[in-house]
Amino acid sequence: MTEPEPLPPLSRGPLREQIRRVLLDGLVAGRWQPGERIVERRVAAELDVSQAPVREALRELEALRLVESAPNKGARVRDFDVRDLRESYQVRAVLEGLAADLAVPVFAGDVRVLEEHTRRLHQAAAAGDVTAQIRHAVAFHRAIVAASDNRLLLAVWESLGVEVWTTLSLRVYRAELHENAEDHEPIVAAFRRQDPRTGEIVRDHVLSYGLPPAPAPDQA
Amino acid sequence: MTEPEPLPPLSRGPLREQIRRVLLDGLVAGRWQPGERIVERRVAAELDVSQAPVREALRELEALRLVESAPNKGARVRDFDVRDLRESYQVRAVLEGLAADLAVPVFAGDVRVLEEHTRRLHQAAAAGDVTAQIRHAVAFHRAIVAASDNRLLLAVWESLGVEVWTTLSLRVYRAELHENAEDHEPIVAAFRRQDPRTGEIVRDHVLSYGLPPAPAPDQA
DNA sequence: ATTTGAGTAATGATCGATCATTGCGTAAGT
DNA sequence: ACTTACGCAATGATCGATCATTACTCAAAT
């Protein structure tokens, strides 16, 4: 088995997953506006599939809180607001704070993985690739959660849909991109020296994302 | 509209919800054992419904991590272990800790709701009704999370399925029932005096649930 | 003009049937 | 005996059609 890529699988995975991706892309691209309905049959016809897998895909989007639905009412795109972002960062902060505390002994000072993510984040920033910046910043945070060795914690964190929400927050109301590489250095350093306050540091780092655009620091 | 109860609705709500309840009850009652498969068609035939709503109900159980499934493999009852409980309490601890901090100014010292839950918990304990104990203890914790006024936090907490998991943990391996009423008094008191350490107190309280049976306290 | 209610189109919820994958038993081949 | 390939039953995934609820139109009644 030395073949690197057998062939680009024309249709990989269950249908519902492909549909979910299409819907996700559509939401991120703004094809459906907030408040707009997503009609199961219309999507099904458009993708030339039946209603069933579309339903299932919509359920997954509902779990990500990207759409909301009531019985016999169907799904509609959620109308995001700043409150959603604040709530998200509050929850992320405590989750990732816990993850960091749990991850410190797991990393055991070996932070090469985190350094690699930071490096790519730097590269993306230098190239001005916002999408890649988000992707690598999220990967950085995810690596911490994954290292916590708490499966539930990882599952809950994934259910927040951090990458999609971050992307959307940039699109919907042109929020600032907080994820700059420098901010992650202190975190890497904390893990490197196995600082008992690493959780606290990570928590405050995430929490700072949800804060107003950063007050002018030129006043003592 | 003064009629108190028009009629006990013979079949309320969407089918999938009724089915979900049946499956939940079955799991809690031990009708399906850990590791056992739950076959969509068999359940459908047994309840005289079609496969579709059963599928949807199973998806919800999967979200509660009560069953696990892989594509084309179907669902099977998860094989819970102590690790699951430990993970659950760790996550609950930070979530409810955050909720408590957010809820302090919301309660503003008015803890009548929490007192009521505590009172009922006492009653249930006195009556030896374990199920009611769990129900009221969970309601107590849920009240704190609900008071946090963070919708995402509440949604994430609900997704943990605390009540079902607590009940199951008693059934599967006869875990101890930690939820005794006295333990909740310090929490109520902290909210009453709006203690800035309330979050910390709640966090430690929840975390203590996941600890071993409590070491003998007779040694200084 | 406003309200009420029948009628209807749109669409979610559910159904019964079919397609496709998996698991497993069985037998030929070594 | 062990391995491999074939065939079949079980079952998840998907489909096309039907049922049931909702949202809406519009006209008659007030």
PDB file of N, CA, C and O in Angstrom, chain A residues 6-73:
ATOM      1  N   PRO A   6      -5.200   6.941  -3.745  1.00  0.00           N
ATOM      2  CA  PRO A   6      -5.773   5.997  -4.716  1.00  0.00           C
ATOM      3  C   PRO A   6      -6.507   6.726  -5.827  1.00  0.00           C
ATOM      4  O   PRO A   6      -6.283   6.512  -6.978  1.00  0.00           O
ATOM      5  N   LEU A   7      -7.373   7.631  -5.417  1.00  0.00           N
ATOM      6  CA  LEU A   7      -8.118   8.466  -6.357  1.00  0.00           C
ATOM      7  C   LEU A   7      -8.938   9.427  -5.509  1.00  0.00           C
ATOM      8  O   LEU A   7      -9.376   9.078  -4.427  1.00  0.00           O
ATOM      9  N   PRO A   8      -9.131  10.605  -6.002  1.00  0.00           N
ATOM     10  CA  PRO A   8     -10.032  11.500  -5.261  1.00  0.00           C
ATOM     11  C   PRO A   8     -11.431  10.920  -5.226  1.00  0.00           C
ATOM     12  O   PRO A   8     -12.111  10.909  -6.239  1.00  0.00           O
ATOM     13  N   PRO A   9     -11.833  10.404  -4.089  1.00  0.00           N
ATOM     14  CA  PRO A   9     -13.140   9.729  -3.991  1.00  0.00           C
ATOM     15  C   PRO A   9     -14.257  10.672  -4.426  1.00  0.00           C
ATOM     16  O   PRO A   9     -14.538  11.662  -3.777  1.00  0.00           O
ATOM     17  N   LEU A  10     -14.858  10.320  -5.532  1.00  0.00           N
ATOM     18  CA  LEU A  10     -15.854  11.211  -6.113  1.00  0.00           C
ATOM     19  C   LEU A  10     -17.016  11.484  -5.167  1.00  0.00           C
ATOM     20  O   LEU A  10     -17.523  12.589  -5.103  1.00  0.00           O
ATOM     21  N   SER A  11     -17.430  10.466  -4.456  1.00  0.00           N
ATOM     22  CA  SER A  11     -18.534  10.666  -3.524  1.00  0.00           C
ATOM     23  C   SER A  11     -18.223   9.919  -2.241  1.00  0.00           C
ATOM     24  O   SER A  11     -18.492   8.751  -2.108  1.00  0.00           O
ATOM     25  N   ARG A  12     -17.621  10.631  -1.317  1.00  0.00           N
ATOM     26  CA  ARG A  12     -17.166   9.954  -0.109  1.00  0.00           C
ATOM     27  C   ARG A  12     -18.169  10.092   1.020  1.00  0.00           C
ATOM     28  O   ARG A  12     -18.843  11.100   1.144  1.00  0.00           O
ATOM     29  N   GLY A  13     -18.217   9.061   1.774  1.00  0.00           N
ATOM     30  CA  GLY A  13     -19.008   9.109   2.986  1.00  0.00           C
ATOM     31  C   GLY A  13     -20.501   9.097   2.756  1.00  0.00           C
ATOM     32  O   GLY A  13     -20.965   9.167   1.633  1.00  0.00           O
ATOM     33  N   PRO A  14     -21.224   9.003   3.853  1.00  0.00           N
ATOM     34  CA  PRO A  14     -22.691   9.015   3.771  1.00  0.00           C
ATOM     35  C   PRO A  14     -23.193  10.277   3.099  1.00  0.00           C
ATOM     36  O   PRO A  14     -22.591  11.344   3.212  1.00  0.00           O
ATOM     37  N   LEU A  15     -24.302  10.131   2.432  1.00  0.00           N
ATOM     38  CA  LEU A  15     -24.921  11.247   1.727  1.00  0.00           C
ATOM     39  C   LEU A  15     -25.179  12.414   2.672  1.00  0.00           C
ATOM     40  O   LEU A  15     -24.967  13.584   2.353  1.00  0.00           O
ATOM     41  N   ARG A  16     -25.638  12.092   3.870  1.00  0.00           N
ATOM     42  CA  ARG A  16     -26.013  13.164   4.797  1.00  0.00           C
ATOM     43  C   ARG A  16     -24.815  14.030   5.142  1.00  0.00           C
ATOM     44  O   ARG A  16     -24.964  15.225   5.377  1.00  0.00           O
ATOM     45  N   GLU A  17     -23.618  13.446   5.134  1.00  0.00           N
ATOM     46  CA  GLU A  17     -22.439  14.248   5.453  1.00  0.00           C
ATOM     47  C   GLU A  17     -22.090  15.185   4.309  1.00  0.00           C
ATOM     48  O   GLU A  17     -21.695  16.329   4.530  1.00  0.00           O
ATOM     49  N   GLN A  18     -22.215  14.689   3.092  1.00  0.00           N
ATOM     50  CA  GLN A  18     -21.986  15.571   1.952  1.00  0.00           C
ATOM     51  C   GLN A  18     -22.969  16.725   1.963  1.00  0.00           C
ATOM     52  O   GLN A  18     -22.611  17.880   1.717  1.00  0.00           O
ATOM     53  N   ILE A  19     -24.218  16.395   2.262  1.00  0.00           N
ATOM     54  CA  ILE A  19     -25.247  17.437   2.298  1.00  0.00           C
ATOM     55  C   ILE A  19     -24.945  18.436   3.406  1.00  0.00           C
ATOM     56  O   ILE A  19     -25.073  19.647   3.224  1.00  0.00           O
ATOM     57  N   ARG A  20     -24.526  17.913   4.544  1.00  0.00           N
ATOM     58  CA  ARG A  20     -24.195  18.809   5.649  1.00  0.00           C
ATOM     59  C   ARG A  20     -23.114  19.796   5.230  1.00  0.00           C
ATOM     60  O   ARG A  20     -23.190  20.988   5.526  1.00  0.00           O
ATOM     61  N   ARG A  21     -22.109  19.301   4.525  1.00  0.00           N
ATOM     62  CA  ARG A  21     -21.039  20.197   4.083  1.00  0.00           C
ATOM     63  C   ARG A  21     -21.563  21.258   3.124  1.00  0.00           C
ATOM     64  O   ARG A  21     -21.209  22.429   3.216  1.00  0.00           O
ATOM     65  N   VAL A  22     -22.422  20.823   2.207  1.00  0.00           N
ATOM     66  CA  VAL A  22     -23.005  21.790   1.271  1.00  0.00           C
ATOM     67  C   VAL A  22     -23.756  22.880   2.030  1.00  0.00           C
ATOM     68  O   VAL A  22     -23.605  24.080   1.751  1.00  0.00           O
ATOM     69  N   LEU A  23     -24.551  22.463   2.996  1.00  0.00           N
ATOM     70  CA  LEU A  23     -25.306  23.439   3.770  1.00  0.00           C
ATOM     71  C   LEU A  23     -24.360  24.338   4.560  1.00  0.00           C
ATOM     72  O   LEU A  23     -24.554  25.561   4.623  1.00  0.00           O
ATOM     73  N   LEU A  24     -23.354  23.742   5.158  1.00  0.00           N
ATOM     74  CA  LEU A  24     -22.388  24.532   5.919  1.00  0.00           C
ATOM     75  C   LEU A  24     -21.726  25.572   5.024  1.00  0.00           C
ATOM     76  O   LEU A  24     -21.662  26.760   5.365  1.00  0.00           O
ATOM     77  N   ASP A  25     -21.250  25.106   3.880  1.00  0.00           N
ATOM     78  CA  ASP A  25     -20.609  26.042   2.950  1.00  0.00           C
ATOM     79  C   ASP A  25     -21.568  27.148   2.556  1.00  0.00           C
ATOM     80  O   ASP A  25     -21.197  28.319   2.500  1.00  0.00           O
ATOM     81  N   GLY A  26     -22.806  26.757   2.297  1.00  0.00           N
ATOM     82  CA  GLY A  26     -23.803  27.745   1.914  1.00  0.00           C
ATOM     83  C   GLY A  26     -24.037  28.768   3.002  1.00  0.00           C
ATOM     84  O   GLY A  26     -24.162  29.968   2.735  1.00  0.00           O
ATOM     85  N   LEU A  27     -24.067  28.322   4.236  1.00  0.00           N
ATOM     86  CA  LEU A  27     -24.279  29.249   5.338  1.00  0.00           C
ATOM     87  C   LEU A  27     -23.093  30.197   5.479  1.00  0.00           C
ATOM     88  O   LEU A  27     -23.271  31.418   5.620  1.00  0.00           O
ATOM     89  N   VAL A  28     -21.896  29.622   5.445  1.00  0.00           N
ATOM     90  CA  VAL A  28     -20.710  30.451   5.600  1.00  0.00           C
ATOM     91  C   VAL A  28     -20.595  31.438   4.433  1.00  0.00           C
ATOM     92  O   VAL A  28     -20.191  32.591   4.617  1.00  0.00           O
ATOM     93  N   ALA A  29     -20.962  30.973   3.246  1.00  0.00           N
ATOM     94  CA  ALA A  29     -20.860  31.840   2.084  1.00  0.00           C
ATOM     95  C   ALA A  29     -21.999  32.851   2.031  1.00  0.00           C
ATOM     96  O   ALA A  29     -22.013  33.730   1.175  1.00  0.00           O
ATOM     97  N   GLY A  30     -22.951  32.708   2.938  1.00  0.00           N
ATOM     98  CA  GLY A  30     -24.039  33.674   2.966  1.00  0.00           C
ATOM     99  C   GLY A  30     -25.116  33.397   1.942  1.00  0.00           C
ATOM    100  O   GLY A  30     -25.928  34.255   1.623  1.00  0.00           O
ATOM    101  N   ARG A  31     -25.137  32.171   1.429  1.00  0.00           N
ATOM    102  CA  ARG A  31     -26.171  31.838   0.457  1.00  0.00           C
ATOM    103  C   ARG A  31     -27.548  31.902   1.086  1.00  0.00           C
ATOM    104  O   ARG A  31     -28.520  32.258   0.434  1.00  0.00           O
ATOM    105  N   TRP A  32     -27.640  31.527   2.332  1.00  0.00           N
ATOM    106  CA  TRP A  32     -28.870  31.712   3.092  1.00  0.00           C
ATOM    107  C   TRP A  32     -28.630  32.812   4.121  1.00  0.00           C
ATOM    108  O   TRP A  32     -27.636  32.778   4.861  1.00  0.00           O
ATOM    109  N   GLN A  33     -29.511  33.764   4.156  1.00  0.00           N
ATOM    110  CA  GLN A  33     -29.349  34.862   5.106  1.00  0.00           C
ATOM    111  C   GLN A  33     -30.004  34.513   6.436  1.00  0.00           C
ATOM    112  O   GLN A  33     -30.935  33.702   6.470  1.00  0.00           O
ATOM    113  N   PRO A  34     -29.522  35.129   7.499  1.00  0.00           N
ATOM    114  CA  PRO A  34     -30.152  34.912   8.807  1.00  0.00           C
ATOM    115  C   PRO A  34     -31.655  35.184   8.749  1.00  0.00           C
ATOM    116  O   PRO A  34     -32.090  36.165   8.141  1.00  0.00           O
ATOM    117  N   GLY A  35     -32.418  34.315   9.357  1.00  0.00           N
ATOM    118  CA  GLY A  35     -33.867  34.452   9.376  1.00  0.00           C
ATOM    119  C   GLY A  35     -34.529  33.729   8.220  1.00  0.00           C
ATOM    120  O   GLY A  35     -35.732  33.459   8.262  1.00  0.00           O
ATOM    121  N   GLU A  36     -33.755  33.417   7.204  1.00  0.00           N
ATOM    122  CA  GLU A  36     -34.331  32.771   6.029  1.00  0.00           C
ATOM    123  C   GLU A  36     -34.608  31.293   6.290  1.00  0.00           C
ATOM    124  O   GLU A  36     -33.872  30.636   7.028  1.00  0.00           O
ATOM    125  N   ARG A  37     -35.678  30.793   5.698  1.00  0.00           N
ATOM    126  CA  ARG A  37     -36.011  29.395   5.884  1.00  0.00           C
ATOM    127  C   ARG A  37     -35.169  28.515   4.977  1.00  0.00           C
ATOM    128  O   ARG A  37     -34.820  28.888   3.855  1.00  0.00           O
ATOM    129  N   ILE A  38     -34.854  27.343   5.456  1.00  0.00           N
ATOM    130  CA  ILE A  38     -34.198  26.324   4.640  1.00  0.00           C
ATOM    131  C   ILE A  38     -35.203  25.200   4.460  1.00  0.00           C
ATOM    132  O   ILE A  38     -35.471  24.432   5.378  1.00  0.00           O
ATOM    133  N   VAL A  39     -35.766  25.108   3.264  1.00  0.00           N
ATOM    134  CA  VAL A  39     -36.848  24.159   3.004  1.00  0.00           C
ATOM    135  C   VAL A  39     -36.267  22.817   2.592  1.00  0.00           C
ATOM    136  O   VAL A  39     -35.505  22.724   1.617  1.00  0.00           O
ATOM    137  N   GLU A  40     -36.656  21.801   3.335  1.00  0.00           N
ATOM    138  CA  GLU A  40     -36.088  20.481   3.112  1.00  0.00           C
ATOM    139  C   GLU A  40     -36.237  20.043   1.660  1.00  0.00           C
ATOM    140  O   GLU A  40     -35.269  19.601   1.027  1.00  0.00           O
ATOM    141  N   ARG A  41     -37.447  20.153   1.138  1.00  0.00           N
ATOM    142  CA  ARG A  41     -37.681  19.640  -0.213  1.00  0.00           C
ATOM    143  C   ARG A  41     -36.942  20.436  -1.272  1.00  0.00           C
ATOM    144  O   ARG A  41     -36.520  19.895  -2.289  1.00  0.00           O
ATOM    145  N   ARG A  42     -36.798  21.713  -1.042  1.00  0.00           N
ATOM    146  CA  ARG A  42     -36.118  22.522  -2.048  1.00  0.00           C
ATOM    147  C   ARG A  42     -34.652  22.112  -2.142  1.00  0.00           C
ATOM    148  O   ARG A  42     -34.117  21.887  -3.229  1.00  0.00           O
ATOM    149  N   VAL A  43     -34.018  21.990  -0.978  1.00  0.00           N
ATOM    150  CA  VAL A  43     -32.622  21.558  -0.961  1.00  0.00           C
ATOM    151  C   VAL A  43     -32.493  20.173  -1.581  1.00  0.00           C
ATOM    152  O   VAL A  43     -31.586  19.917  -2.375  1.00  0.00           O
ATOM    153  N   ALA A  44     -33.431  19.282  -1.211  1.00  0.00           N
ATOM    154  CA  ALA A  44     -33.379  17.923  -1.739  1.00  0.00           C
ATOM    155  C   ALA A  44     -33.435  17.932  -3.264  1.00  0.00           C
ATOM    156  O   ALA A  44     -32.651  17.269  -3.932  1.00  0.00           O
ATOM    157  N   ALA A  45     -34.364  18.703  -3.805  1.00  0.00           N
ATOM    158  CA  ALA A  45     -34.502  18.752  -5.256  1.00  0.00           C
ATOM    159  C   ALA A  45     -33.238  19.325  -5.889  1.00  0.00           C
ATOM    160  O   ALA A  45     -32.755  18.824  -6.909  1.00  0.00           O
ATOM    161  N   GLU A  46     -32.705  20.354  -5.267  1.00  0.00           N
ATOM    162  CA  GLU A  46     -31.539  21.025  -5.818  1.00  0.00           C
ATOM    163  C   GLU A  46     -30.331  20.089  -5.879  1.00  0.00           C
ATOM    164  O   GLU A  46     -29.535  20.143  -6.803  1.00  0.00           O
ATOM    165  N   LEU A  47     -30.207  19.241  -4.859  1.00  0.00           N
ATOM    166  CA  LEU A  47     -29.071  18.317  -4.813  1.00  0.00           C
ATOM    167  C   LEU A  47     -29.421  16.966  -5.426  1.00  0.00           C
ATOM    168  O   LEU A  47     -28.591  16.059  -5.447  1.00  0.00           O
ATOM    169  N   ASP A  48     -30.680  16.843  -5.892  1.00  0.00           N
ATOM    170  CA  ASP A  48     -31.127  15.600  -6.497  1.00  0.00           C
ATOM    171  C   ASP A  48     -30.988  14.428  -5.539  1.00  0.00           C
ATOM    172  O   ASP A  48     -30.469  13.371  -5.877  1.00  0.00           O
ATOM    173  N   VAL A  49     -31.458  14.650  -4.321  1.00  0.00           N
ATOM    174  CA  VAL A  49     -31.516  13.579  -3.329  1.00  0.00           C
ATOM    175  C   VAL A  49     -32.911  13.618  -2.719  1.00  0.00           C
ATOM    176  O   VAL A  49     -33.730  14.459  -3.076  1.00  0.00           O
ATOM    177  N   SER A  50     -33.159  12.713  -1.821  1.00  0.00           N
ATOM    178  CA  SER A  50     -34.476  12.705  -1.195  1.00  0.00           C
ATOM    179  C   SER A  50     -34.475  13.561   0.066  1.00  0.00           C
ATOM    180  O   SER A  50     -33.453  14.083   0.492  1.00  0.00           O
ATOM    181  N   GLN A  51     -35.647  13.663   0.652  1.00  0.00           N
ATOM    182  CA  GLN A  51     -35.819  14.552   1.787  1.00  0.00           C
ATOM    183  C   GLN A  51     -35.074  14.055   3.027  1.00  0.00           C
ATOM    184  O   GLN A  51     -34.584  14.854   3.832  1.00  0.00           O
ATOM    185  N   ALA A  52     -35.000  12.750   3.171  1.00  0.00           N
ATOM    186  CA  ALA A  52     -34.499  12.161   4.418  1.00  0.00           C
ATOM    187  C   ALA A  52     -33.090  12.625   4.806  1.00  0.00           C
ATOM    188  O   ALA A  52     -32.910  13.125   5.916  1.00  0.00           O
ATOM    189  N   PRO A  53     -32.110  12.458   3.933  1.00  0.00           N
ATOM    190  CA  PRO A  53     -30.754  12.867   4.357  1.00  0.00           C
ATOM    191  C   PRO A  53     -30.643  14.366   4.580  1.00  0.00           C
ATOM    192  O   PRO A  53     -29.828  14.800   5.396  1.00  0.00           O
ATOM    193  N   VAL A  54     -31.443  15.143   3.880  1.00  0.00           N
ATOM    194  CA  VAL A  54     -31.433  16.589   4.112  1.00  0.00           C
ATOM    195  C   VAL A  54     -31.914  16.890   5.528  1.00  0.00           C
ATOM    196  O   VAL A  54     -31.346  17.716   6.239  1.00  0.00           O
ATOM    197  N   ARG A  55     -32.966  16.207   5.930  1.00  0.00           N
ATOM    198  CA  ARG A  55     -33.474  16.351   7.297  1.00  0.00           C
ATOM    199  C   ARG A  55     -32.379  16.084   8.307  1.00  0.00           C
ATOM    200  O   ARG A  55     -32.165  16.855   9.253  1.00  0.00           O
ATOM    201  N   GLU A  56     -31.671  14.984   8.090  1.00  0.00           N
ATOM    202  CA  GLU A  56     -30.640  14.608   9.050  1.00  0.00           C
ATOM    203  C   GLU A  56     -29.524  15.643   9.091  1.00  0.00           C
ATOM    204  O   GLU A  56     -29.020  15.996  10.155  1.00  0.00           O
ATOM    205  N   ALA A  57     -29.169  16.133   7.912  1.00  0.00           N
ATOM    206  CA  ALA A  57     -28.127  17.166   7.870  1.00  0.00           C
ATOM    207  C   ALA A  57     -28.583  18.413   8.618  1.00  0.00           C
ATOM    208  O   ALA A  57     -27.809  19.033   9.357  1.00  0.00           O
ATOM    209  N   LEU A  58     -29.844  18.770   8.438  1.00  0.00           N
ATOM    210  CA  LEU A  58     -30.356  19.956   9.125  1.00  0.00           C
ATOM    211  C   LEU A  58     -30.322  19.771  10.638  1.00  0.00           C
ATOM    212  O   LEU A  58     -30.065  20.721  11.384  1.00  0.00           O
ATOM    213  N   ARG A  59     -30.563  18.565  11.080  1.00  0.00           N
ATOM    214  CA  ARG A  59     -30.504  18.303  12.512  1.00  0.00           C
ATOM    215  C   ARG A  59     -29.109  18.574  13.063  1.00  0.00           C
ATOM    216  O   ARG A  59     -28.938  19.082  14.163  1.00  0.00           O
ATOM    217  N   GLU A  60     -28.119  18.231  12.267  1.00  0.00           N
ATOM    218  CA  GLU A  60     -26.749  18.464  12.722  1.00  0.00           C
ATOM    219  C   GLU A  60     -26.445  19.954  12.778  1.00  0.00           C
ATOM    220  O   GLU A  60     -25.778  20.436  13.696  1.00  0.00           O
ATOM    221  N   LEU A  61     -26.960  20.685  11.803  1.00  0.00           N
ATOM    222  CA  LEU A  61     -26.771  22.134  11.848  1.00  0.00           C
ATOM    223  C   LEU A  61     -27.495  22.731  13.044  1.00  0.00           C
ATOM    224  O   LEU A  61     -27.042  23.717  13.633  1.00  0.00           O
ATOM    225  N   GLU A  62     -28.612  22.118  13.402  1.00  0.00           N
ATOM    226  CA  GLU A  62     -29.354  22.601  14.553  1.00  0.00           C
ATOM    227  C   GLU A  62     -28.533  22.382  15.827  1.00  0.00           C
ATOM    228  O   GLU A  62     -28.514  23.232  16.713  1.00  0.00           O
ATOM    229  N   ALA A  63     -27.860  21.247  15.891  1.00  0.00           N
ATOM    230  CA  ALA A  63     -27.018  20.963  17.053  1.00  0.00           C
ATOM    231  C   ALA A  63     -25.888  21.981  17.156  1.00  0.00           C
ATOM    232  O   ALA A  63     -25.425  22.291  18.259  1.00  0.00           O
ATOM    233  N   LEU A  64     -25.449  22.493  16.025  1.00  0.00           N
ATOM    234  CA  LEU A  64     -24.399  23.519  16.028  1.00  0.00           C
ATOM    235  C   LEU A  64     -24.989  24.908  16.256  1.00  0.00           C
ATOM    236  O   LEU A  64     -24.278  25.900  16.202  1.00  0.00           O
ATOM    237  N   ARG A  65     -26.290  24.955  16.444  1.00  0.00           N
ATOM    238  CA  ARG A  65     -27.003  26.212  16.681  1.00  0.00           C
ATOM    239  C   ARG A  65     -26.850  27.164  15.503  1.00  0.00           C
ATOM    240  O   ARG A  65     -26.865  28.378  15.681  1.00  0.00           O
ATOM    241  N   LEU A  66     -26.701  26.603  14.325  1.00  0.00           N
ATOM    242  CA  LEU A  66     -26.637  27.445  13.130  1.00  0.00           C
ATOM    243  C   LEU A  66     -28.021  27.671  12.569  1.00  0.00           C
ATOM    244  O   LEU A  66     -28.285  28.698  11.947  1.00  0.00           O
ATOM    245  N   VAL A  67     -28.905  26.719  12.775  1.00  0.00           N
ATOM    246  CA  VAL A  67     -30.308  26.886  12.403  1.00  0.00           C
ATOM    247  C   VAL A  67     -31.153  26.541  13.621  1.00  0.00           C
ATOM    248  O   VAL A  67     -30.705  25.855  14.531  1.00  0.00           O
ATOM    249  N   GLU A  68     -32.376  27.046  13.616  1.00  0.00           N
ATOM    250  CA  GLU A  68     -33.301  26.701  14.692  1.00  0.00           C
ATOM    251  C   GLU A  68     -34.583  26.207  14.062  1.00  0.00           C
ATOM    252  O   GLU A  68     -34.934  26.588  12.950  1.00  0.00           O
ATOM    253  N   SER A  69     -35.289  25.360  14.772  1.00  0.00           N
ATOM    254  CA  SER A  69     -36.502  24.798  14.197  1.00  0.00           C
ATOM    255  C   SER A  69     -37.474  24.419  15.304  1.00  0.00           C
ATOM    256  O   SER A  69     -37.081  24.089  16.408  1.00  0.00           O
ATOM    257  N   ALA A  70     -38.743  24.481  14.967  1.00  0.00           N
ATOM    258  CA  ALA A  70     -39.801  24.056  15.867  1.00  0.00           C
ATOM    259  C   ALA A  70     -40.625  23.007  15.136  1.00  0.00           C
ATOM    260  O   ALA A  70     -40.637  22.992  13.900  1.00  0.00           O
ATOM    261  N   PRO A  71     -41.306  22.141  15.894  1.00  0.00           N
ATOM    262  CA  PRO A  71     -42.082  21.068  15.260  1.00  0.00           C
ATOM    263  C   PRO A  71     -43.065  21.605  14.222  1.00  0.00           C
ATOM    264  O   PRO A  71     -43.773  22.590  14.476  1.00  0.00           O
ATOM    265  N   ASN A  72     -43.072  20.997  13.083  1.00  0.00           N
ATOM    266  CA  ASN A  72     -43.971  21.382  11.988  1.00  0.00           C
ATOM    267  C   ASN A  72     -43.709  22.778  11.444  1.00  0.00           C
ATOM    268  O   ASN A  72     -44.529  23.305  10.701  1.00  0.00           O
ATOM    269  N   LYS A  73     -42.594  23.342  11.823  1.00  0.00           N
ATOM    270  CA  LYS A  73     -42.289  24.686  11.356  1.00  0.00           C
ATOM    271  C   LYS A  73     -41.084  24.702  10.414  1.00  0.00           C
ATOM    272  O   LYS A  73     -40.927  25.625   9.635  1.00  0.00           O
TER     273      LYS A  73
END
